[in-house]
C-alpha atoms as an extended CHARMM CRD file, in Angstrom:
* protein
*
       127  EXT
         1         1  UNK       CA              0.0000000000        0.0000000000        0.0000000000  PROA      1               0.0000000000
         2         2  UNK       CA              1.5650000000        3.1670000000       -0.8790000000  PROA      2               0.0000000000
         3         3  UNK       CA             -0.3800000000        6.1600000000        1.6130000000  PROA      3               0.0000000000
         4         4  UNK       CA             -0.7190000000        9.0400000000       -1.0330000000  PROA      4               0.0000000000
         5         5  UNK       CA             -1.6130000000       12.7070000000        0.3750000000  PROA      5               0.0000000000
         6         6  UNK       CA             -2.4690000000       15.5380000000       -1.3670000000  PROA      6               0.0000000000
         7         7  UNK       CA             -3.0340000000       19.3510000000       -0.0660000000  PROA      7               0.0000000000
         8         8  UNK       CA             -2.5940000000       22.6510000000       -1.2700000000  PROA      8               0.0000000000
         9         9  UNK       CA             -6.0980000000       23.8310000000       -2.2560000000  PROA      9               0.0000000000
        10        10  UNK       CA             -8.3820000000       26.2630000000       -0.8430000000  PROA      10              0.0000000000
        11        11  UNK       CA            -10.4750000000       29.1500000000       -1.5210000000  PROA      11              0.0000000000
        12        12  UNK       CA             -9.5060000000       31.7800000000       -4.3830000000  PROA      12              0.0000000000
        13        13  UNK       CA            -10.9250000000       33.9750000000       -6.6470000000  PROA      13              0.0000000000
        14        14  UNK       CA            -10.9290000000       33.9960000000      -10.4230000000  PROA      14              0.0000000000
        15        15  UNK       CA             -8.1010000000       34.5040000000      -11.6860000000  PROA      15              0.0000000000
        16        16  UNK       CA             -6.1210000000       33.5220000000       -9.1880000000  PROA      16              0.0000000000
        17        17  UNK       CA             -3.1090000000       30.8710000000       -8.6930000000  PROA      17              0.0000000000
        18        18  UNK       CA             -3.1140000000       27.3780000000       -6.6000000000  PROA      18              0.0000000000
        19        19  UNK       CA             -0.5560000000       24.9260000000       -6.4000000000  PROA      19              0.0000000000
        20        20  UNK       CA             -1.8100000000       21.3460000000       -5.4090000000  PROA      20              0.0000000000
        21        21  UNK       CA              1.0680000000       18.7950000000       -3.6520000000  PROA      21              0.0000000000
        22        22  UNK       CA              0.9460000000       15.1350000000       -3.9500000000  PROA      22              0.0000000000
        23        23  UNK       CA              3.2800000000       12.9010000000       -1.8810000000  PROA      23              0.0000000000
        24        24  UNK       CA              3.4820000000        9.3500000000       -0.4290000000  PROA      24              0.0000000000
        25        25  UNK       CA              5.5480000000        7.5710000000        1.9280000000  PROA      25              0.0000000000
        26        26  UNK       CA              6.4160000000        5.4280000000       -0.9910000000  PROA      26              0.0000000000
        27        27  UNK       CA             10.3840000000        4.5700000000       -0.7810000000  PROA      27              0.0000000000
        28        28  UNK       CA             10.8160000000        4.3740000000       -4.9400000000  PROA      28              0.0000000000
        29        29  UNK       CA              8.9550000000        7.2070000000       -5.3900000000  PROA      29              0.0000000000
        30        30  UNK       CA             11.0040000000        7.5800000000       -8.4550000000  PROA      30              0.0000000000
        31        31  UNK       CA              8.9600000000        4.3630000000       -9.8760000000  PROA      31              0.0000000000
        32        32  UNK       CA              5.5810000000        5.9000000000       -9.1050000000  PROA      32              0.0000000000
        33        33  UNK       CA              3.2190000000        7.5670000000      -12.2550000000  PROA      33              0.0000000000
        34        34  UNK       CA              1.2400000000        9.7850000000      -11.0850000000  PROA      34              0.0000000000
        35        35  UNK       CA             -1.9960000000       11.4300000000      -11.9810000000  PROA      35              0.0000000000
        36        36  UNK       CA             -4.5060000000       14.4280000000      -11.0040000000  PROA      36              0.0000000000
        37        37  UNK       CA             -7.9240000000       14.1680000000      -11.1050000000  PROA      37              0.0000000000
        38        38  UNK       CA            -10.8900000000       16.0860000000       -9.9920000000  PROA      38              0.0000000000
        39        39  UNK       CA            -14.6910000000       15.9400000000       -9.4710000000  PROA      39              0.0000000000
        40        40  UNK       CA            -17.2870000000       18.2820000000       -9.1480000000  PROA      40              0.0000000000
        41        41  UNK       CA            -20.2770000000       17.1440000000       -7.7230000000  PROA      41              0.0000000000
        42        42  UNK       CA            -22.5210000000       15.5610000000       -9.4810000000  PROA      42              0.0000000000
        43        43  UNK       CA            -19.4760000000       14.6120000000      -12.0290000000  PROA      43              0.0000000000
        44        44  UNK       CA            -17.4170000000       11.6780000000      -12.5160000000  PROA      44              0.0000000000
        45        45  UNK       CA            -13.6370000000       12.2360000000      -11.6490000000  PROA      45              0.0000000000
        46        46  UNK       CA            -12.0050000000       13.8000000000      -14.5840000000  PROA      46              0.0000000000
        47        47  UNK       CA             -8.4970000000       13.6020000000      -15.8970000000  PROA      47              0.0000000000
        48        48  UNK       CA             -6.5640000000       16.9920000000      -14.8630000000  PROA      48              0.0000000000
        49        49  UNK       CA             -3.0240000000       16.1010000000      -15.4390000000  PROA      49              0.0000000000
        50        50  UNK       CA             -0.4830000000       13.2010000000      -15.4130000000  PROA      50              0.0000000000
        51        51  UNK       CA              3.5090000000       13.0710000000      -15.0220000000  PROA      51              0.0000000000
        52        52  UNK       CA              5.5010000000        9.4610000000      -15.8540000000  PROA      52              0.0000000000
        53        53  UNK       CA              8.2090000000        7.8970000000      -13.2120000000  PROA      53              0.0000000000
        54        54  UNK       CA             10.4950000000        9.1500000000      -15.5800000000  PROA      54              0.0000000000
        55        55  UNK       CA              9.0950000000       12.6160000000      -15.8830000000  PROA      55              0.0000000000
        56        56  UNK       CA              9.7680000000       12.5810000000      -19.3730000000  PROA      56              0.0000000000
        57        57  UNK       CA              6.0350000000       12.7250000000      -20.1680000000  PROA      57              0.0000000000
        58        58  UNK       CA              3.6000000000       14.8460000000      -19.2900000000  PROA      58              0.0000000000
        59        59  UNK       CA             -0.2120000000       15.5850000000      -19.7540000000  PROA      59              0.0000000000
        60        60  UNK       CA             -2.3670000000       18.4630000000      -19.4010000000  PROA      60              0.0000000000
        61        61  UNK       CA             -5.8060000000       18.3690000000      -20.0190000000  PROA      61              0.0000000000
        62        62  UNK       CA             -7.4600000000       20.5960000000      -22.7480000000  PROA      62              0.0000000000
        63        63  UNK       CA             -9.2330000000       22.8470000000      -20.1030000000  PROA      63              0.0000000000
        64        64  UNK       CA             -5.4700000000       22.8860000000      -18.2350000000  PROA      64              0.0000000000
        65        65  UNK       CA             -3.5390000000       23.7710000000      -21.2880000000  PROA      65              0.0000000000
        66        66  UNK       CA             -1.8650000000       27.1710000000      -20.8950000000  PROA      66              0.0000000000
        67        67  UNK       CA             -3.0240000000       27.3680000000      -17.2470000000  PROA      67              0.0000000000
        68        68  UNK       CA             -1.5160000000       23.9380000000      -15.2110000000  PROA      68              0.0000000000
        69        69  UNK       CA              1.6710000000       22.8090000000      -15.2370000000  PROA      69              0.0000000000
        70        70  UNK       CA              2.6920000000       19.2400000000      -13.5890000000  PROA      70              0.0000000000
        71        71  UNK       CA              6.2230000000       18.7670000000      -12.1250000000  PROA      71              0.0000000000
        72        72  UNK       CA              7.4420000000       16.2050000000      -10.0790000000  PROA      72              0.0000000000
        73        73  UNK       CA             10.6020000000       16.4520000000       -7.2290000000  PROA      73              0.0000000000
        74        74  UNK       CA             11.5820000000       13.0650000000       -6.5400000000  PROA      74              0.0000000000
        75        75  UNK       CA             14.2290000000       13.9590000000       -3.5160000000  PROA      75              0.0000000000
        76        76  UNK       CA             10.9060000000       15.2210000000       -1.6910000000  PROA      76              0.0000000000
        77        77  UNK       CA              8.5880000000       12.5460000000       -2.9750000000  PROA      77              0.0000000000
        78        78  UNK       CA              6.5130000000       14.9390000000       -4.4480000000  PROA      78              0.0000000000
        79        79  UNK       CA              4.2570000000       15.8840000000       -7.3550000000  PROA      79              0.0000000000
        80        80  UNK       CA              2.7130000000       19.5710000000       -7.6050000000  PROA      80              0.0000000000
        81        81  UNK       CA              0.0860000000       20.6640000000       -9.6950000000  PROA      81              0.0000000000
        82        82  UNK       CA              0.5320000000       24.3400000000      -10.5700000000  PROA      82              0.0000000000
        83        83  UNK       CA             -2.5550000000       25.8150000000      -11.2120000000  PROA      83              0.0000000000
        84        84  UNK       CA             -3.0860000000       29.5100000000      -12.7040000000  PROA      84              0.0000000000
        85        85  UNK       CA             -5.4380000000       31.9240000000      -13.9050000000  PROA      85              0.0000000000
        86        86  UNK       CA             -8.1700000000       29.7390000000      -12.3680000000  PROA      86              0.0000000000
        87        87  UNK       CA            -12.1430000000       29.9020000000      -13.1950000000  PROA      87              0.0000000000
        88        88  UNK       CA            -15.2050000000       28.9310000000      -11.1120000000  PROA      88              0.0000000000
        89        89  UNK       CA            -15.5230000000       25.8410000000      -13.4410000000  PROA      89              0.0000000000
        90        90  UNK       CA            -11.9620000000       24.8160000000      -11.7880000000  PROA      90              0.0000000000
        91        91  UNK       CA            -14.0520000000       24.2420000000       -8.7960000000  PROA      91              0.0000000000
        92        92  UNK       CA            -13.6390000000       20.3620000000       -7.7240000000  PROA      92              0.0000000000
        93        93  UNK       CA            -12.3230000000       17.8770000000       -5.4710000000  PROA      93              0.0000000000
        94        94  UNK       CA             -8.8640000000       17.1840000000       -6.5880000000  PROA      94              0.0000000000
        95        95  UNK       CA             -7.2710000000       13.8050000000       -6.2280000000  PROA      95              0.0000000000
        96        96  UNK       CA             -3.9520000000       12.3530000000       -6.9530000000  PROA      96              0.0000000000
        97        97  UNK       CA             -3.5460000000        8.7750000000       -8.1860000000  PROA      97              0.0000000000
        98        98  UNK       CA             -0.1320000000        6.8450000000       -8.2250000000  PROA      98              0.0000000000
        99        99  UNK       CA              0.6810000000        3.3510000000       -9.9210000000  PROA      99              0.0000000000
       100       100  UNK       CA              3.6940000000        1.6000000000      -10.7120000000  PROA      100             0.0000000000
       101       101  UNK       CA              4.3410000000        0.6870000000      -14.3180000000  PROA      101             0.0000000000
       102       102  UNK       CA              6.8780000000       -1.5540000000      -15.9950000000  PROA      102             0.0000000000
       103       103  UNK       CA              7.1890000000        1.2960000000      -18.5260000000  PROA      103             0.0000000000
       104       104  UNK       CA              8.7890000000        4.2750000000      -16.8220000000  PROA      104             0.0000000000
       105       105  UNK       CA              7.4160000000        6.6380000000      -19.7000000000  PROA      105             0.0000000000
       106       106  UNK       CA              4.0440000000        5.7240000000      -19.3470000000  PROA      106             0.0000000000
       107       107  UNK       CA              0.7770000000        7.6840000000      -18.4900000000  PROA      107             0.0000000000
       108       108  UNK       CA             -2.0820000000        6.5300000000      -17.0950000000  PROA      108             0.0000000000
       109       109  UNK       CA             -5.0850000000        8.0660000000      -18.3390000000  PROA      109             0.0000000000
       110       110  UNK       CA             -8.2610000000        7.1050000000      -16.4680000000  PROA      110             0.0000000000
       111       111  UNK       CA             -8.9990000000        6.7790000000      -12.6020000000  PROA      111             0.0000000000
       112       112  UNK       CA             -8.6020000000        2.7660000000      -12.9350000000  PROA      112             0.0000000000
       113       113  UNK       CA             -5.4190000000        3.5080000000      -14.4480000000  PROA      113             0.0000000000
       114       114  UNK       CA             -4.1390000000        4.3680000000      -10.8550000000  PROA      114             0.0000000000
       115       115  UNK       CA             -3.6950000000        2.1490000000       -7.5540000000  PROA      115             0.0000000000
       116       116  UNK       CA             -3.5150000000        4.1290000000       -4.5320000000  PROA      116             0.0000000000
       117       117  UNK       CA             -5.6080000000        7.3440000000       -4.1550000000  PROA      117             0.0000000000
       118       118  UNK       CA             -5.3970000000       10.0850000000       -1.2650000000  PROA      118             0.0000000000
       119       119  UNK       CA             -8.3530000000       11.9230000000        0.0570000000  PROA      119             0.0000000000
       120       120  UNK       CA             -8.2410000000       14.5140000000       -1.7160000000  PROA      120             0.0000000000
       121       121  UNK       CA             -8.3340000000       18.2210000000       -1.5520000000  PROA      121             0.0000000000
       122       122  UNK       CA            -10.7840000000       21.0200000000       -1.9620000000  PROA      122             0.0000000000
       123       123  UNK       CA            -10.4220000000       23.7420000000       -5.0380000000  PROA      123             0.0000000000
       124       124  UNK       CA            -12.7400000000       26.3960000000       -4.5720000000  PROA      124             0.0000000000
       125       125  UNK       CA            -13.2590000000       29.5740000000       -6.9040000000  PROA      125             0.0000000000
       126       126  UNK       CA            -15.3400000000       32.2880000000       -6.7920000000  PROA      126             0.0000000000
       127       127  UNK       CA            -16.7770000000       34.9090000000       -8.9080000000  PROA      127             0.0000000000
């Protein structure tokens, strides 16, 4: 079981900046993939972004492009979702899923995709 924890949201307004942190306890961090997802409620959990174990791929979602950025910092265990110019339709629950692959390039693209979930973290913006 790797314990996965994200944090970093809040309450902003439009056009304002969040960055979102996902670590684990995980050991070989440097093996993990690891994805972002969110869901509004009343939505299914949506694909925000995704970083390989090798960090030499990267997604953004279409809404994200030109706004997120995904990094990862493997001497802190970490994954951060930078997250500017934000909108009210940002507003979610924002989860980060890890998995180990036997490809070190690859990205998972769906929830299932992922094995170990946090709890999640609240991304609120106002008008």
């Amino acid at each position: 079981q790797v314990k996965t924890v994200e944090s970093g949201g809040g309450l902003v307004q439009a056009g304002g900046s969040l960055s979102l942190s996902c670590t684990t306890s995980e050991h070989t961090f440097s093996g993990l993939a690891v994805g972002w997802f969110r869901e509004a409620p009343g939505s299914g959990r949506e694909y925000v972004a995704g970083i390989s174990a090798s960090g030499e791929k990267t997604y953004i979602g279409d809404f994200g492009k030109g706004r997120f950025t995904i990094a990862r910092d493997n001497a802190k265990k970490m994954v951060a979702l930078q997250m500017n110019n934000l909108t009210p339709g940002d507003t979610a629950k924002y989860y980060c899923g890890t998995a180990f692959y036997s490809d070190s390039d690859r990205l998972g693209v769906e929830w299932y995709d992922y094995d170990y979930w946090g709890q999640g973290t609240q991304v609120t913006v106002s008008f």
